[in-house]
mmCIF file of C-alpha atoms in Angstrom:
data_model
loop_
_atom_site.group_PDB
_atom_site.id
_atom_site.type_symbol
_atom_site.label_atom_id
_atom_site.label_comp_id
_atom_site.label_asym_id
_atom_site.label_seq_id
_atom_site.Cartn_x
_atom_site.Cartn_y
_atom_site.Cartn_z
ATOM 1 C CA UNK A 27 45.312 -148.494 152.179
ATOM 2 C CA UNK A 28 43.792 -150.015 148.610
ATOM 3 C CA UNK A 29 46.214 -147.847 146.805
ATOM 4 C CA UNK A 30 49.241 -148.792 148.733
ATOM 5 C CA UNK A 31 47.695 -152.394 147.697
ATOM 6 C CA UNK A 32 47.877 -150.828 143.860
ATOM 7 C CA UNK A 33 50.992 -149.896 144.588
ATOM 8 C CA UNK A 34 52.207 -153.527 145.300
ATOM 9 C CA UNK A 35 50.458 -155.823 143.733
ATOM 10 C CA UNK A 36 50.924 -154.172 139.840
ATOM 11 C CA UNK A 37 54.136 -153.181 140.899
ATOM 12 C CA UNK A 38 54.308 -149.642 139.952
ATOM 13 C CA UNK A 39 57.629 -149.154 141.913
ATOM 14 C CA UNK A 40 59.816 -151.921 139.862
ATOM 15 C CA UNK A 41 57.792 -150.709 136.969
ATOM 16 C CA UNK A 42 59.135 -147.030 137.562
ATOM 17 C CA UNK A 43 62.319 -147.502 138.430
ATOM 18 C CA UNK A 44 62.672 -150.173 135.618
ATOM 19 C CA UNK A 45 61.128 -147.384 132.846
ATOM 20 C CA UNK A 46 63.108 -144.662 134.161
ATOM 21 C CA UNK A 47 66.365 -146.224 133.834
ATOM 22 C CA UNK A 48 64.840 -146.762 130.748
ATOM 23 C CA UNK A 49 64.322 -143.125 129.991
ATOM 24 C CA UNK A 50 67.516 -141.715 131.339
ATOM 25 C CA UNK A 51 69.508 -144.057 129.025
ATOM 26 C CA UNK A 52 67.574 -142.273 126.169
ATOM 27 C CA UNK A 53 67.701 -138.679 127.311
ATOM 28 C CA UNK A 54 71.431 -139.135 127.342
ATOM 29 C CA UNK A 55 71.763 -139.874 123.575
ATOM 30 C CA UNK A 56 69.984 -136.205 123.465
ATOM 31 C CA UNK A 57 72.661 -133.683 121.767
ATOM 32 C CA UNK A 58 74.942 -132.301 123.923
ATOM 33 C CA UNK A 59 75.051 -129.324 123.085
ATOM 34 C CA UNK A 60 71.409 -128.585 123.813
ATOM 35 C CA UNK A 61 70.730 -131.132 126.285
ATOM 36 C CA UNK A 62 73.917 -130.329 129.279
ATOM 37 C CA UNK A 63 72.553 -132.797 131.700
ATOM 38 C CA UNK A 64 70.493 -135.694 132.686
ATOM 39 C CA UNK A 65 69.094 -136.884 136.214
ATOM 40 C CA UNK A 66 66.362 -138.270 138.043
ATOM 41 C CA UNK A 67 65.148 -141.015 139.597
ATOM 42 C CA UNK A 68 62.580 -143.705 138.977
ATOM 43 C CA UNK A 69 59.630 -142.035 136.601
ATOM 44 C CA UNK A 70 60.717 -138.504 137.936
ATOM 45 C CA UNK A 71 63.587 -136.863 135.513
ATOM 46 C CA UNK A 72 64.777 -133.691 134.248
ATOM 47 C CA UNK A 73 67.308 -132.674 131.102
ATOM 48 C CA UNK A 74 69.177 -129.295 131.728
ATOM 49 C CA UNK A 75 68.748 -127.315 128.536
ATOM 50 C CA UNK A 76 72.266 -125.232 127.451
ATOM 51 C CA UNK A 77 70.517 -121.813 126.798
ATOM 52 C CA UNK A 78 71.372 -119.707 123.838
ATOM 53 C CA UNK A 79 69.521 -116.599 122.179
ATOM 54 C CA UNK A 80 67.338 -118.936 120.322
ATOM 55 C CA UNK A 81 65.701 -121.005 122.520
ATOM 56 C CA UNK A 82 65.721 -122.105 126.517
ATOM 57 C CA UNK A 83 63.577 -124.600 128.809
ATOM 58 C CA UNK A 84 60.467 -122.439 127.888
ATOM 59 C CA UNK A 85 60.687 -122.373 124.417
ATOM 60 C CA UNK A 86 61.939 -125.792 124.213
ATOM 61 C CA UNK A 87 58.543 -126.890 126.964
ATOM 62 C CA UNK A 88 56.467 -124.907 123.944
ATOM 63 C CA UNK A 89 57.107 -126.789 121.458
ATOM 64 C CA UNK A 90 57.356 -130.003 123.274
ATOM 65 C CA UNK A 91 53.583 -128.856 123.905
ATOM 66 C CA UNK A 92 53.033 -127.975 120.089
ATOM 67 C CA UNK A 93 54.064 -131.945 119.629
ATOM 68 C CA UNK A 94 51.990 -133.675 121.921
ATOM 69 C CA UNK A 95 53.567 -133.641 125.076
ATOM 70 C CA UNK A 96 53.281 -131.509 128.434
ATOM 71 C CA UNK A 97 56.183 -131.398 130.527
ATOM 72 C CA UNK A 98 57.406 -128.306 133.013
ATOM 73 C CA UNK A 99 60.484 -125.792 133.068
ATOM 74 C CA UNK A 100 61.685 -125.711 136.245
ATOM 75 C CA UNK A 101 64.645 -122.891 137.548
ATOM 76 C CA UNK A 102 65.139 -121.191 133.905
ATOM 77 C CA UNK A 103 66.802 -123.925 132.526
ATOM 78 C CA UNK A 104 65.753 -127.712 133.695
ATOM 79 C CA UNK A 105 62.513 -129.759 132.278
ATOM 80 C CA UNK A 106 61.316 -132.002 134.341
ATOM 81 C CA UNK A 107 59.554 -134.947 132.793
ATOM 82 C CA UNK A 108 57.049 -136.976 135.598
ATOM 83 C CA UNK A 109 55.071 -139.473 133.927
ATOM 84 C CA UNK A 110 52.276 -141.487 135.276
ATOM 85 C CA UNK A 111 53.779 -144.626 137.321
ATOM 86 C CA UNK A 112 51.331 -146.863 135.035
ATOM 87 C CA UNK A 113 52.865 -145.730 131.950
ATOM 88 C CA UNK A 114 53.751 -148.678 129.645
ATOM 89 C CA UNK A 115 57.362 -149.123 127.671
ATOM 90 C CA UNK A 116 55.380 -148.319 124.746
ATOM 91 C CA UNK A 117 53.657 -144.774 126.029
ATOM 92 C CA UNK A 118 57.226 -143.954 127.206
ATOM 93 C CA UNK A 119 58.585 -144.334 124.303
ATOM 94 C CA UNK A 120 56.095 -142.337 122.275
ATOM 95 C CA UNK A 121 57.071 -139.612 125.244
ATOM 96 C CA UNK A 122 60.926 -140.333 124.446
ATOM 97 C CA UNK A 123 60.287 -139.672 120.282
ATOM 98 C CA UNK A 124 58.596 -136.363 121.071
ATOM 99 C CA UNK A 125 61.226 -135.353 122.720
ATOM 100 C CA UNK A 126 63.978 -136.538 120.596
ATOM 101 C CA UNK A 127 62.202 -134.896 117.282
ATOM 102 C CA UNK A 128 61.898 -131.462 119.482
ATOM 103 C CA UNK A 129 65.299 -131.004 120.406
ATOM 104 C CA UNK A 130 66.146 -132.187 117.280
ATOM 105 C CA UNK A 131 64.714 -129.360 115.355
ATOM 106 C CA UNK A 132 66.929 -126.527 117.840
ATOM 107 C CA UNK A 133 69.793 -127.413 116.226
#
């Protein structure tokens, strides 16, 4: 019961779904041609990574690794990206420019 009280009263839920529209809107600016797809909803997302003979969602989770940030392949060629629900803009956005500078350096 005291974390459904959590829950509420810091409003994690507004807070999530507030971030991850947040998020989403950044993921799309992600290049195309590496990044097919974008979905999720509230804090939970995934990208859909175009794979080619030089790199996939593993290779591309690697180095997302090698740059600070853990986040998990999923079927081949999805990431899914589930951050805390207390995550602040800030934190999210550090998240957002790891990602951006990683698939930045497959192209």
């Amino acid at each position: 019961m005291a974390a459904l009280e959590v829950l509420e009263e810091e409003k994690l839920a507004e807070n999530a779904e507030t971030l991850g529209h947040y998020l989403r809107g950044e993921l799309n600016k992600l290049d195309k041609n590496i990044v097919t797809a974008v979905r999720g909803k509230g804090l939970l997302n995934a990208i859909v990574i175009k794979e080619t003979p030089d790199f996939d969602a593993w290779k591309v989770c690697l180095r997302l690794r090698d740059n600070g940030l853990l986040a998990k392949p999923t079927h081949g060629d999805i990431i899914r990206f589930a951050p805390p629900l207390v995550i602040t803009k800030d934190q999210l956005q550090e998240c957002i420019d790891i990602i951006t500078k990683t698939i930045m350096s497959f192209q």
